[in-house]
Coordinates of N, CA and C in Angstrom, one line a residue:
M1 N 98.0 91.4 101.6 CA 98.0 90.3 100.7 C 99.4 90.3 100.0
I2 N 100.0 89.1 99.9 CA 101.3 89.0 99.2 C 101.0 88.2 97.9
I3 N 101.5 88.8 96.9 CA 101.3 88.1 95.6 C 102.5 87.2 95.3
H4 N 102.2 86.0 95.1 CA 103.3 85.0 94.7 C 103.1 84.6 93.3
S5 N 104.0 84.9 92.4 CA 103.9 84.5 91.0 C 104.5 83.1 90.9
P6 N 103.9 82.3 90.0 CA 104.4 80.9 89.9 C 105.8 80.9 89.2
R7 N 106.2 82.0 88.5 CA 107.4 82.0 87.8 C 108.6 82.3 88.8
S8 N 109.7 81.6 88.6 CA 110.8 81.9 89.5 C 111.5 83.2 89.0
T9 N 112.1 83.9 89.9 CA 112.7 85.2 89.6 C 114.0 85.4 90.4
F10 N 114.9 86.2 89.9 CA 116.1 86.5 90.6 C 115.8 87.7 91.6
D11 N 114.7 88.4 91.5 CA 114.4 89.5 92.3 C 114.0 89.0 93.7
T12 N 114.8 89.4 94.7 CA 114.6 88.9 96.0 C 113.8 89.9 96.9
R13 N 113.4 91.1 96.3 CA 112.7 92.0 97.1 C 111.3 91.5 97.3
P14 N 110.7 91.9 98.4 CA 109.3 91.5 98.7 C 108.3 92.0 97.7
G15 N 107.2 91.3 97.6 CA 106.1 91.6 96.6 C 105.6 93.0 96.8
Q16 N 105.5 93.5 98.0 CA 104.9 94.8 98.3 C 105.8 95.9 97.7
F17 N 107.1 95.6 97.7 CA 108.0 96.6 97.1 C 107.8 96.7 95.6
R18 N 107.5 95.6 95.0 CA 107.3 95.7 93.5 C 105.9 96.4 93.2
I19 N 104.9 96.1 94.1 CA 103.7 96.8 93.9 C 103.8 98.3 94.1
D20 N 104.6 98.7 95.1 CA 104.9 100.1 95.3 C 105.5 100.8 94.1
A21 N 106.4 100.1 93.5 CA 107.1 100.6 92.3 C 106.1 100.8 91.1
I22 N 105.3 99.8 90.9 CA 104.3 99.8 89.9 C 103.3 100.9 90.1
A23 N 102.8 101.0 91.4 CA 101.9 102.1 91.8 C 102.5 103.4 91.6
F24 N 103.8 103.6 92.0 CA 104.4 104.9 91.8 C 104.4 105.3 90.3
K25 N 104.7 104.4 89.4 CA 104.7 104.7 88.0 C 103.3 105.2 87.5
F26 N 102.3 104.5 87.9 CA 101.0 104.8 87.4 C 100.4 106.0 88.2
R27 N 100.7 106.2 89.4 CA 100.2 107.4 90.2 C 100.8 108.7 89.7
T28 N 102.1 108.7 89.3 CA 102.8 109.9 88.9 C 102.8 110.1 87.4
G29 N 102.5 109.0 86.7 CA 102.5 109.2 85.2 C 103.9 109.3 84.6
T30 N 104.9 109.0 85.4 CA 106.3 109.1 84.9 C 106.6 108.0 83.9
Q31 N 107.6 108.1 83.1 CA 108.0 107.1 82.2 C 108.7 106.0 83.0
W32 N 108.7 104.8 82.4 CA 109.4 103.7 83.1 C 110.8 104.0 83.4
G33 N 111.5 104.6 82.5 CA 112.9 104.9 82.6 C 113.3 105.9 83.7
H34 N 112.2 106.6 84.2 CA 112.5 107.7 85.1 C 112.0 107.3 86.6
L35 N 111.9 106.0 86.8 CA 111.5 105.6 88.2 C 112.7 105.9 89.1
P36 N 112.5 106.2 90.3 CA 113.5 106.5 91.3 C 114.4 105.2 91.5
E37 N 115.7 105.4 91.7 CA 116.6 104.3 91.9 C 116.3 103.4 93.0
K38 N 115.5 103.8 94.0 CA 115.2 102.9 95.1 C 114.4 101.7 94.7
Y39 N 113.7 101.8 93.5 CA 112.9 100.7 93.0 C 113.7 99.8 92.1
G40 N 115.0 100.1 91.9 CA 115.8 99.2 91.1 C 115.8 99.5 89.6
N41 N 116.2 98.5 88.9 CA 116.2 98.7 87.4 C 114.8 98.8 86.9
W42 N 114.6 99.8 86.1 CA 113.2 100.1 85.6 C 112.7 99.0 84.7
R43 N 113.6 98.3 84.0 CA 113.2 97.2 83.1 C 112.6 96.0 83.9
G44 N 113.1 95.8 85.1 CA 112.6 94.8 86.0 C 111.2 95.2 86.5
V45 N 111.0 96.4 86.8 CA 109.7 96.9 87.2 C 108.7 96.9 86.1
Y46 N 109.2 97.2 84.9 CA 108.3 97.2 83.7 C 107.9 95.8 83.3
N47 N 108.8 94.9 83.4 CA 108.5 93.5 83.0 C 107.6 92.8 84.0
R48 N 107.6 93.2 85.3 CA 106.9 92.5 86.3 C 105.3 92.6 86.0
P49 N 104.7 93.7 85.8 CA 103.2 93.7 85.6 C 102.9 92.9 84.3
R50 N 103.8 93.0 83.3 CA 103.6 92.3 82.0 C 103.6 90.8 82.3
M51 N 104.6 90.3 83.0 CA 104.7 88.9 83.3 C 103.5 88.5 84.2
W52 N 103.1 89.3 85.1 CA 102.0 89.0 86.0 C 100.7 88.9 85.2
A53 N 100.6 89.7 84.1 CA 99.4 89.6 83.2 C 99.4 88.3 82.4
I54 N 100.6 87.9 82.0 CA 100.7 86.7 81.2 C 100.4 85.4 82.0
D55 N 101.0 85.4 83.3 CA 100.7 84.2 84.1 C 99.5 84.3 85.0
R56 N 98.7 85.3 84.7 CA 97.4 85.5 85.4 C 97.5 85.8 86.9
T57 N 98.6 86.3 87.3 CA 98.8 86.7 88.7 C 97.8 87.8 89.1
W58 N 97.7 88.8 88.2 CA 96.8 89.9 88.5 C 95.3 89.4 88.7
E59 N 94.9 88.5 87.8 CA 93.6 88.0 87.9 C 93.3 87.3 89.2
R60 N 94.3 86.5 89.6 CA 94.2 85.8 90.9 C 94.1 86.8 92.1
A61 N 95.0 87.8 92.0 CA 95.0 88.8 93.1 C 93.7 89.5 93.2
F62 N 93.1 90.0 92.0 CA 91.9 90.7 92.1 C 90.7 89.8 92.5
T63 N 90.7 88.6 92.0 CA 89.7 87.7 92.4 C 89.7 87.5 94.0
T64 N 90.9 87.3 94.5 CA 91.0 87.1 96.0 C 90.6 88.3 96.7
L65 N 91.0 89.5 96.3 CA 90.6 90.8 96.9 C 89.1 91.0 96.9
M66 N 88.5 90.7 95.7 CA 87.1 90.9 95.6 C 86.3 89.9 96.5
A67 N 86.8 88.7 96.6 CA 86.1 87.7 97.4 C 86.2 88.2 98.9
Q68 N 87.4 88.7 99.3 CA 87.5 89.2 100.7 C 86.6 90.4 100.9
A69 N 86.6 91.3 99.9 CA 85.7 92.5 100.1 C 84.3 92.1 100.1
D70 N 83.9 91.2 99.3 CA 82.4 90.8 99.3 C 82.0 90.1 100.5
A71 N 83.0 89.5 101.2 CA 82.7 88.8 102.5 C 82.4 89.9 103.6
E72 N 82.8 91.1 103.5 CA 82.6 92.1 104.5 C 81.2 92.7 104.3
P73 N 80.4 92.6 105.4 CA 79.0 93.0 105.3 C 78.8 94.5 105.2
Y74 N 79.8 95.3 105.6 CA 79.6 96.7 105.7 C 80.2 97.5 104.5
L75 N 80.7 96.7 103.5 CA 81.3 97.3 102.3 C 80.3 97.5 101.2
N76 N 80.3 98.7 100.7 CA 79.5 99.0 99.5 C 80.4 99.4 98.4
W77 N 80.1 98.9 97.2 CA 80.9 99.2 96.0 C 80.5 100.5 95.4
A78 N 81.4 101.4 95.2 CA 81.1 102.7 94.5 C 82.3 103.0 93.5
V79 N 82.0 103.3 92.3 CA 83.0 103.6 91.3 C 82.8 105.1 91.0
S80 N 83.9 105.8 91.0 CA 83.9 107.2 90.6 C 85.1 107.5 89.7
V81 N 84.8 108.2 88.6 CA 85.8 108.6 87.7 C 86.0 110.1 87.7
D82 N 87.2 110.5 88.0 CA 87.5 111.9 88.2 C 88.0 112.4 86.8
S83 N 87.3 113.4 86.3 CA 87.6 113.9 84.9 C 88.9 114.6 84.9
T84 N 89.5 114.9 86.0 CA 90.9 115.6 85.9 C 91.9 114.6 85.5
I85 N 91.7 113.3 85.7 CA 92.7 112.3 85.3 C 92.3 111.5 84.1
V86 N 91.0 111.7 83.6 CA 90.6 110.9 82.4 C 90.7 111.9 81.3
R87 N 91.5 111.6 80.3 CA 91.7 112.5 79.2 C 91.4 111.8 77.9
A88 N 90.8 112.5 77.0 CA 90.6 112.0 75.7 C 91.7 112.5 74.7
H89 N 91.9 111.7 73.7 CA 92.9 112.1 72.7 C 92.4 113.4 72.0
Q90 N 93.3 114.2 71.5 CA 92.9 115.5 70.9 C 91.9 115.3 69.7
H91 N 92.0 114.2 69.0 CA 91.1 114.0 67.9 C 89.8 113.4 68.3
A92 N 89.6 113.1 69.6 CA 88.3 112.6 70.0 C 87.2 113.6 70.0
A93 N 87.6 114.9 70.0 CA 86.6 116.0 70.0 C 86.0 116.3 68.7
G94 N 86.6 115.7 67.6 CA 86.1 115.9 66.3 C 86.9 117.0 65.6
P95 N 86.5 117.3 64.4 CA 87.3 118.3 63.6 C 87.1 119.7 64.2
A96 N 88.1 120.5 64.0 CA 88.1 121.9 64.6 C 87.0 122.7 63.8
E97 N 86.3 123.6 64.5 CA 85.3 124.4 63.9 C 86.0 125.6 63.1
R98 N 85.4 125.9 62.0 CA 86.0 127.0 61.2 C 85.2 128.2 61.2

C-alpha cells in the first residue's frame, strides 16, 4: 500500500522510504536527531508523521488496511503486549517502602 498525502511536499522519495524511516525510529527507540543519514534530514522524518496525523492520512491508511484484512477469511485478530517493551514511569509503582 502506498500512502498519498493530500499535502504537496518537496520530498521526492517514495512513501515506503518514509515509512521505513519512521518505523526505524520507533523500532530502535532512537532520538529523531540520531536517525541514520540514509533517511535524510531528521526534521523531515519527524514532521512527516505529525503532518499525516493532522491531515488524517494515518486514519485513512489504517482504515484501508483494516478493511483489506477483514476481507480475508483466514485472518484472526490477536493482540499481544510484550512486557519487555511496555514500561511504566518510575512513579507509577507508588511511594518507596521504608
